[in-house]
mmCIF file of C-alpha atoms in Angstrom:
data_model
loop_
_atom_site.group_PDB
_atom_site.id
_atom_site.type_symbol
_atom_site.label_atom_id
_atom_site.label_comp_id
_atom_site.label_asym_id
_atom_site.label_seq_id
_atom_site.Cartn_x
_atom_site.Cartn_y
_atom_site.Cartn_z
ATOM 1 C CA UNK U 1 38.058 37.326 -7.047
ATOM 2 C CA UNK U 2 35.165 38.850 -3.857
ATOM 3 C CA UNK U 3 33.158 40.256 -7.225
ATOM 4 C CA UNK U 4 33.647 36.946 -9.003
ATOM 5 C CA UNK U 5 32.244 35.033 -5.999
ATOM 6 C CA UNK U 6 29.312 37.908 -5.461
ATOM 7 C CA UNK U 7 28.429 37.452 -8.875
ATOM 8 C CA UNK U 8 28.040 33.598 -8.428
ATOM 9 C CA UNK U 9 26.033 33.802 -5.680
ATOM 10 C CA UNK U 10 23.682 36.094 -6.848
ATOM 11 C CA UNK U 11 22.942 34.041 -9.722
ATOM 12 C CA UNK U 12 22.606 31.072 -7.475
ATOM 13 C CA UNK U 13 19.860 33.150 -5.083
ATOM 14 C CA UNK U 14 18.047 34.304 -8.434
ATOM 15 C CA UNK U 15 17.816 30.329 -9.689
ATOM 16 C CA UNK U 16 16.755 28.961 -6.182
ATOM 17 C CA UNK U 17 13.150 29.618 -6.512
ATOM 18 C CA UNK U 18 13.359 27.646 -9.652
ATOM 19 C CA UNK U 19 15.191 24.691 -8.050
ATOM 20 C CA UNK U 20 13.193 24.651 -4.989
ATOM 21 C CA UNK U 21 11.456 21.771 -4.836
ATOM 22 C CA UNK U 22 7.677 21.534 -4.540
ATOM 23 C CA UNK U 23 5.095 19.054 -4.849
ATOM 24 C CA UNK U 24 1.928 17.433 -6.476
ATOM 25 C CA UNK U 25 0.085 15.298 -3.980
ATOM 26 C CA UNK U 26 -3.613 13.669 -3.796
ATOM 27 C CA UNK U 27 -5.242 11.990 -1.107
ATOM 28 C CA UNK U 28 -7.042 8.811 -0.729
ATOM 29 C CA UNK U 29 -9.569 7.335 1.034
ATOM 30 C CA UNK U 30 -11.745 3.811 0.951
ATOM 31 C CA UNK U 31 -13.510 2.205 3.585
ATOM 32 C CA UNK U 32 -15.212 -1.265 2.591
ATOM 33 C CA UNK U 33 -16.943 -3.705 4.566
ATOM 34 C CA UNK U 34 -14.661 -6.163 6.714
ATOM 35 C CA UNK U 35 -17.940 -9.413 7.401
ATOM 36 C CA UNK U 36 -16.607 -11.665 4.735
ATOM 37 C CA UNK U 37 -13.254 -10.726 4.646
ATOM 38 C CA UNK U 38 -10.138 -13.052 5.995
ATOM 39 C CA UNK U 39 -7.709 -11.809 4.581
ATOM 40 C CA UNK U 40 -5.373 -8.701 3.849
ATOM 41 C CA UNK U 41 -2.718 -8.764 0.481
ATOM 42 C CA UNK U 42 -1.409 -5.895 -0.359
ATOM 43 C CA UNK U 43 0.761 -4.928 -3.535
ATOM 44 C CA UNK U 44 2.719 -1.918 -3.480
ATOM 45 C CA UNK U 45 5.803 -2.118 -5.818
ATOM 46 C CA UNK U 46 7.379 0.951 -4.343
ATOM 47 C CA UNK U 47 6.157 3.242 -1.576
ATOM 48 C CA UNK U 48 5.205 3.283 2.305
ATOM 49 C CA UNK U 49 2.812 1.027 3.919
ATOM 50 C CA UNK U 50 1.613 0.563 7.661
ATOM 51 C CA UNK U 51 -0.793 -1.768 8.976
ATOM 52 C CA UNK U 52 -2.567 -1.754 11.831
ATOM 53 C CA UNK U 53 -5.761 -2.952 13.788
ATOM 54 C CA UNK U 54 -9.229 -0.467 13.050
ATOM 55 C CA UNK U 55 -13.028 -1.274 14.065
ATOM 56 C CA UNK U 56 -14.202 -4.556 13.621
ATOM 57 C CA UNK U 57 -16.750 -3.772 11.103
ATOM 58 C CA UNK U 58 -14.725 -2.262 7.971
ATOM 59 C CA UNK U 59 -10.954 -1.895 6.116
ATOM 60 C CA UNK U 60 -10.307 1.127 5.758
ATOM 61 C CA UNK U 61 -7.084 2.741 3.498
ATOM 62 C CA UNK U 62 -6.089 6.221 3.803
ATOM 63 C CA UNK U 63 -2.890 7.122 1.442
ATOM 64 C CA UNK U 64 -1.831 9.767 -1.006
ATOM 65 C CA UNK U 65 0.234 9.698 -3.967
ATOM 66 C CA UNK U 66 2.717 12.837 -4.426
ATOM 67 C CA UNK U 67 5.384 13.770 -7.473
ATOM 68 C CA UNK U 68 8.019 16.364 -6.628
ATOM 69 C CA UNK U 69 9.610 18.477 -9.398
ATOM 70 C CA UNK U 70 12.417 21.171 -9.307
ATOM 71 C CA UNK U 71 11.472 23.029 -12.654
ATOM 72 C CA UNK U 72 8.243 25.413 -13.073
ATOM 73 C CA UNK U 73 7.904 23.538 -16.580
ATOM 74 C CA UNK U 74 7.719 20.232 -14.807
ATOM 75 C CA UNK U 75 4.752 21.017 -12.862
ATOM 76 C CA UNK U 76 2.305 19.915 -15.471
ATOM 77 C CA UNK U 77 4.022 16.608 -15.782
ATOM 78 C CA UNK U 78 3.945 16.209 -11.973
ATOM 79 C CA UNK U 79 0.680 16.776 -11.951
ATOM 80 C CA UNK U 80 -0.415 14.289 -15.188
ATOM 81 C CA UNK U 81 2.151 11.843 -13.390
ATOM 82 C CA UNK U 82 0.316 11.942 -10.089
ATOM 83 C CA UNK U 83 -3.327 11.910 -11.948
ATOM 84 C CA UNK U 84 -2.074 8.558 -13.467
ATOM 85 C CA UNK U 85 -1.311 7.003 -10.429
ATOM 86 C CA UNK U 86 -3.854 5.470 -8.054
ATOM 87 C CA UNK U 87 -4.290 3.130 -4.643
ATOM 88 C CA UNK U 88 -7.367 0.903 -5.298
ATOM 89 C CA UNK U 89 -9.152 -1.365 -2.631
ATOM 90 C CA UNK U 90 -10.951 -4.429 -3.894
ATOM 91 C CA UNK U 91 -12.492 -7.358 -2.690
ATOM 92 C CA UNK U 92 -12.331 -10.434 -3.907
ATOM 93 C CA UNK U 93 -14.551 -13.102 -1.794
ATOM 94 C CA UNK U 94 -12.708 -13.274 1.272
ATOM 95 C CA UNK U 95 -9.620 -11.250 0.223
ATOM 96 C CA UNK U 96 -9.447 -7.200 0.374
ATOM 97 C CA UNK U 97 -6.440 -6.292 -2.159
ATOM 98 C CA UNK U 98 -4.950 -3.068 -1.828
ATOM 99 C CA UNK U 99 -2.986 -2.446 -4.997
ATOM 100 C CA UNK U 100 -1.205 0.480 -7.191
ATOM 101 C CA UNK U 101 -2.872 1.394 -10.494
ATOM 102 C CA UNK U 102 -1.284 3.208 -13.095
ATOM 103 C CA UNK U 103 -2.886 4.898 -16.183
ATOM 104 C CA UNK U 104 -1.046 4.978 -19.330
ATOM 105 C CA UNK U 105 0.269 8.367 -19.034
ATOM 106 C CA UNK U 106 2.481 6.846 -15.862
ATOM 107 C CA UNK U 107 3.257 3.789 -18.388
ATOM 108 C CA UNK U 108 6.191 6.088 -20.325
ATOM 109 C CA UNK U 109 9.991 5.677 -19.275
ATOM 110 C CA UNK U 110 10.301 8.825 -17.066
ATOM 111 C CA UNK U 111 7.342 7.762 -15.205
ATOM 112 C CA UNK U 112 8.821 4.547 -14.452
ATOM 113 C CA UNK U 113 12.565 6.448 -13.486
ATOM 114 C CA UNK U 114 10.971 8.534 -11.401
ATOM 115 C CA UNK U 115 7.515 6.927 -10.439
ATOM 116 C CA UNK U 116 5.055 9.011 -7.915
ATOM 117 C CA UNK U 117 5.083 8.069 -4.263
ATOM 118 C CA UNK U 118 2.391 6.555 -2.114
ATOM 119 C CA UNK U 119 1.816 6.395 1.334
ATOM 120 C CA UNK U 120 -0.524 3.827 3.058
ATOM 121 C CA UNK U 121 -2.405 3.231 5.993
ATOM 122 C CA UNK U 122 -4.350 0.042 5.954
ATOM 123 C CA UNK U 123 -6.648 -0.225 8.999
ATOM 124 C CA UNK U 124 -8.153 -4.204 9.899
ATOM 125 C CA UNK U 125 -10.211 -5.975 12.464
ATOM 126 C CA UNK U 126 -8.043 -7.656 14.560
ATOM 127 C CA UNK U 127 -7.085 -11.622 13.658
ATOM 128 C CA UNK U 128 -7.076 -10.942 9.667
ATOM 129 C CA UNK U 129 -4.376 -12.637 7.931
ATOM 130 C CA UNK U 130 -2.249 -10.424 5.848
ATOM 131 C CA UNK U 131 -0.088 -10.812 3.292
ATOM 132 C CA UNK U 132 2.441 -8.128 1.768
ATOM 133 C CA UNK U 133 5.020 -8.089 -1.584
ATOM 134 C CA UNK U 134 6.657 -5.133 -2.111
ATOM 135 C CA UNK U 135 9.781 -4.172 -4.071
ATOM 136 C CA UNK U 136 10.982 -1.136 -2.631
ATOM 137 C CA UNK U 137 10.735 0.594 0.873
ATOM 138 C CA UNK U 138 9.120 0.927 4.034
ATOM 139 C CA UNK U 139 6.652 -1.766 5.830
ATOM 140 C CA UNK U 140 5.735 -1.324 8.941
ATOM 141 C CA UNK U 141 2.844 -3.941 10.862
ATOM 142 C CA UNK U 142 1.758 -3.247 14.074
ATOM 143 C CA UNK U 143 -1.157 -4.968 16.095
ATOM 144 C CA UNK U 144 -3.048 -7.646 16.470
ATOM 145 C CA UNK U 145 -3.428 -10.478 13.198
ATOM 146 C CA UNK U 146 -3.806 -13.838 11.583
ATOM 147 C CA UNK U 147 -0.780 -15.539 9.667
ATOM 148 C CA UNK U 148 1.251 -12.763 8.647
ATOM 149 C CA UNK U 149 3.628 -13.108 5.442
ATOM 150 C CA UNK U 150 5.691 -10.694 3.793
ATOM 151 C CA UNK U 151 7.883 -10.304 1.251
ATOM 152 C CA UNK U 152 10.099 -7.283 0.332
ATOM 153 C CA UNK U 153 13.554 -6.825 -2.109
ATOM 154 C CA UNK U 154 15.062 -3.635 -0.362
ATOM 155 C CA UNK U 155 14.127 -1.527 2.160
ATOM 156 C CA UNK U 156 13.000 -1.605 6.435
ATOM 157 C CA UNK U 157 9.931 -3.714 8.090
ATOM 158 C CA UNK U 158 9.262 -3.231 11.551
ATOM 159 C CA UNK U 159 6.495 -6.247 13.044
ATOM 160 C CA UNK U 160 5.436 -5.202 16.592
ATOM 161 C CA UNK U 161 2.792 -8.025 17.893
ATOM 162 C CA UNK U 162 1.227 -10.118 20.787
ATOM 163 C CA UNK U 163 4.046 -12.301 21.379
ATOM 164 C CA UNK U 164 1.173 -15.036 22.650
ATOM 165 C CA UNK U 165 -0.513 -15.056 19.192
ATOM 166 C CA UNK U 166 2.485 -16.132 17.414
ATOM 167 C CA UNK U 167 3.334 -20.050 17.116
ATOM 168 C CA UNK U 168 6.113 -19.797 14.503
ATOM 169 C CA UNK U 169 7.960 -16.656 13.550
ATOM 170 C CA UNK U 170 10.729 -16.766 10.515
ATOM 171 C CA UNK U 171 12.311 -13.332 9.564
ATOM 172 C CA UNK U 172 15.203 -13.363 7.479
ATOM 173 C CA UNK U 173 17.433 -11.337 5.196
ATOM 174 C CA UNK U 174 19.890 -12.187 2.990
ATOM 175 C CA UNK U 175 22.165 -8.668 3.272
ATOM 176 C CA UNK U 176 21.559 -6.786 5.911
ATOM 177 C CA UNK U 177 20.259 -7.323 9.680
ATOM 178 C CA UNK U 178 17.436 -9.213 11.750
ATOM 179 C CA UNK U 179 17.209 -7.572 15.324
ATOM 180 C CA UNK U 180 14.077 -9.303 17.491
ATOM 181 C CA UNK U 181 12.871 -8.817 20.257
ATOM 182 C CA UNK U 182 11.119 -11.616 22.004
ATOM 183 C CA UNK U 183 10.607 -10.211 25.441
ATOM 184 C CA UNK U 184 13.238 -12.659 27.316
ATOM 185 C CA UNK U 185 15.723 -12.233 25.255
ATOM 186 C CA UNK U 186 17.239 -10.240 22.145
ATOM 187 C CA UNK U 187 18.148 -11.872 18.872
ATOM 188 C CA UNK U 188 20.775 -10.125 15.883
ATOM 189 C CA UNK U 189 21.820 -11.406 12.788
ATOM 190 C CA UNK U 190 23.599 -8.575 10.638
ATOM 191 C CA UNK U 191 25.848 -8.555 7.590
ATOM 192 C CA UNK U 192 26.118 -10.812 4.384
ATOM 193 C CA UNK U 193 23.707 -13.743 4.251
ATOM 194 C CA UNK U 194 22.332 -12.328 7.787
ATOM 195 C CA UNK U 195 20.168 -15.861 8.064
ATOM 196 C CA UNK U 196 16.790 -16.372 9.552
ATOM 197 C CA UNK U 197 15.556 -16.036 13.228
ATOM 198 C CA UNK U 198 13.623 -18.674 14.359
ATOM 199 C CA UNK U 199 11.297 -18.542 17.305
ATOM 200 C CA UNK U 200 8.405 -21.089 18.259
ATOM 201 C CA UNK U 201 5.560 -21.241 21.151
ATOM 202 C CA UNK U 202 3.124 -24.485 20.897
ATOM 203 C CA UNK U 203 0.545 -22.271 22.786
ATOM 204 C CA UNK U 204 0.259 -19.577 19.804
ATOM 205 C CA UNK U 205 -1.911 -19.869 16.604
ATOM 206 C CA UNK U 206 -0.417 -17.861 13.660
ATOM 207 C CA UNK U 207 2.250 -18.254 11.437
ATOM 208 C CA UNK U 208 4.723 -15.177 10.905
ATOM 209 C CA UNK U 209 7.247 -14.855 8.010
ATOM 210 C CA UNK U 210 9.301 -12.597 7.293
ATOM 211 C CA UNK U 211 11.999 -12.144 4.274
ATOM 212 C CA UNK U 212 13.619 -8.947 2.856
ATOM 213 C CA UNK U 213 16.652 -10.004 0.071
ATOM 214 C CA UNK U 214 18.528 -6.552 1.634
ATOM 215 C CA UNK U 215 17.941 -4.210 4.342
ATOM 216 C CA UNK U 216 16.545 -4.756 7.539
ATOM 217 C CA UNK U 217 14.106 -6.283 9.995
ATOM 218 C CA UNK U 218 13.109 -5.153 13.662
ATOM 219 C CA UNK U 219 10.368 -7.335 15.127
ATOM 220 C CA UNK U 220 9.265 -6.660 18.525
ATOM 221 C CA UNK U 221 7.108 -9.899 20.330
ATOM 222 C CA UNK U 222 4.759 -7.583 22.990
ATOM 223 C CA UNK U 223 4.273 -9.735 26.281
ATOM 224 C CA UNK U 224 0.383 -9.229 27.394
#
């Protein structure tokens, strides 16, 4: 029964460094002039994104795109997987657009079942509007901006802001919770069809709204 046990484990230690997991992972960088620019969308199906306030002069994006595998044979996959994948920074008259680009080798089903995953930082001049639709995970805003609008199907978004820059602010979910903060006074909405917060200040001058279909939404209004 000990020996049977022993004999288990030993073949479990001698398989580990085969089912450890590692990684593939590249790193990206764009910085792009911000003079004509008024506005921020980006498009992200599935990853991590944070915005935030930079210099005044440029947008800059620093990411990186990463595919784990468990198997030394999957390595070479990982690494055509992660190859395939790429964050891309345009500019489009006044818009910068901050998109995911895939090659055809991350076109095939397993790509799509288990797709690489990116990490963003998106640096703006303070006052730009932005604009964000995602599908699946993490969004987090924090500084200074214009009208601010996003969109996501499952996952978290945190908004910390000036609470005097905002006239209107909307965040809703349909499962899951809304928790704001709006400096007098705390505001939570939590379970099925969670409904929207509402908050309104005739001295501000952008529009915020916020929806995610399920999951949750922490917005913090910052008193000066």
């Amino acid at each position: 029964m000990h020996r049977a046990v022993f004999c288990s484990f030993l073949v479990l230690a001698a398989a580990a460094p085969a089912l450890a997991e590692s990684e593939i992972r590249k790193e990206v960088r764009y910085s792009v002039p911000a003079a004509a620019v008024r506005e921020v969308r980006i498009e992200i199906p599935i990853g991590e994104v944070r915005i935030v306030n930079g210099g005044g002069s440029t947008i800059d994006l620093e990411g990186s795109v990463s595919q784990g595998y468990s198997w030394r044979d999957e390595r070479e996959w990982a690494e055509t997987i992660v190859a395939a994948t790429s964050i891309v920074l345009e500019i489009r008259g006044s818009r910068a657009l901050v998109r995911r680009e895939l090659g055809p080798e991350a076109e095939g089903w397993r790509a799509k079942k288990s797709p690489a995953s990116i990490r963003a930082v998106v640096r703006v001049p303070a006052g730009t509007n932005v604009e964000i639709s995602q599908s699946i995970g993490e969004i987090d805003v924090d500084g200074a901006f214009g009208d601010v609008s996003v969109d996501l199907r499952i996952g978290e978004l945190r908004l910390r802001t000036r609470k005097a820059n905002v006239r209107q602010l909307r965040a809703s979910a349909r499962i899951g919770e809304v928790e704001a903060h709006l400096g007098d006074r705390i505001i939570r909405k939590e379970g099925l069809f969670a409904g929207e917060t509402l908050y309104e200040n005739e001295t501000g001058r952008y529009f915020v709204r916020l929806n995610v279909k399920i999951g949750e939404i922490d917005v913090s209004l910052i008193d000066d």
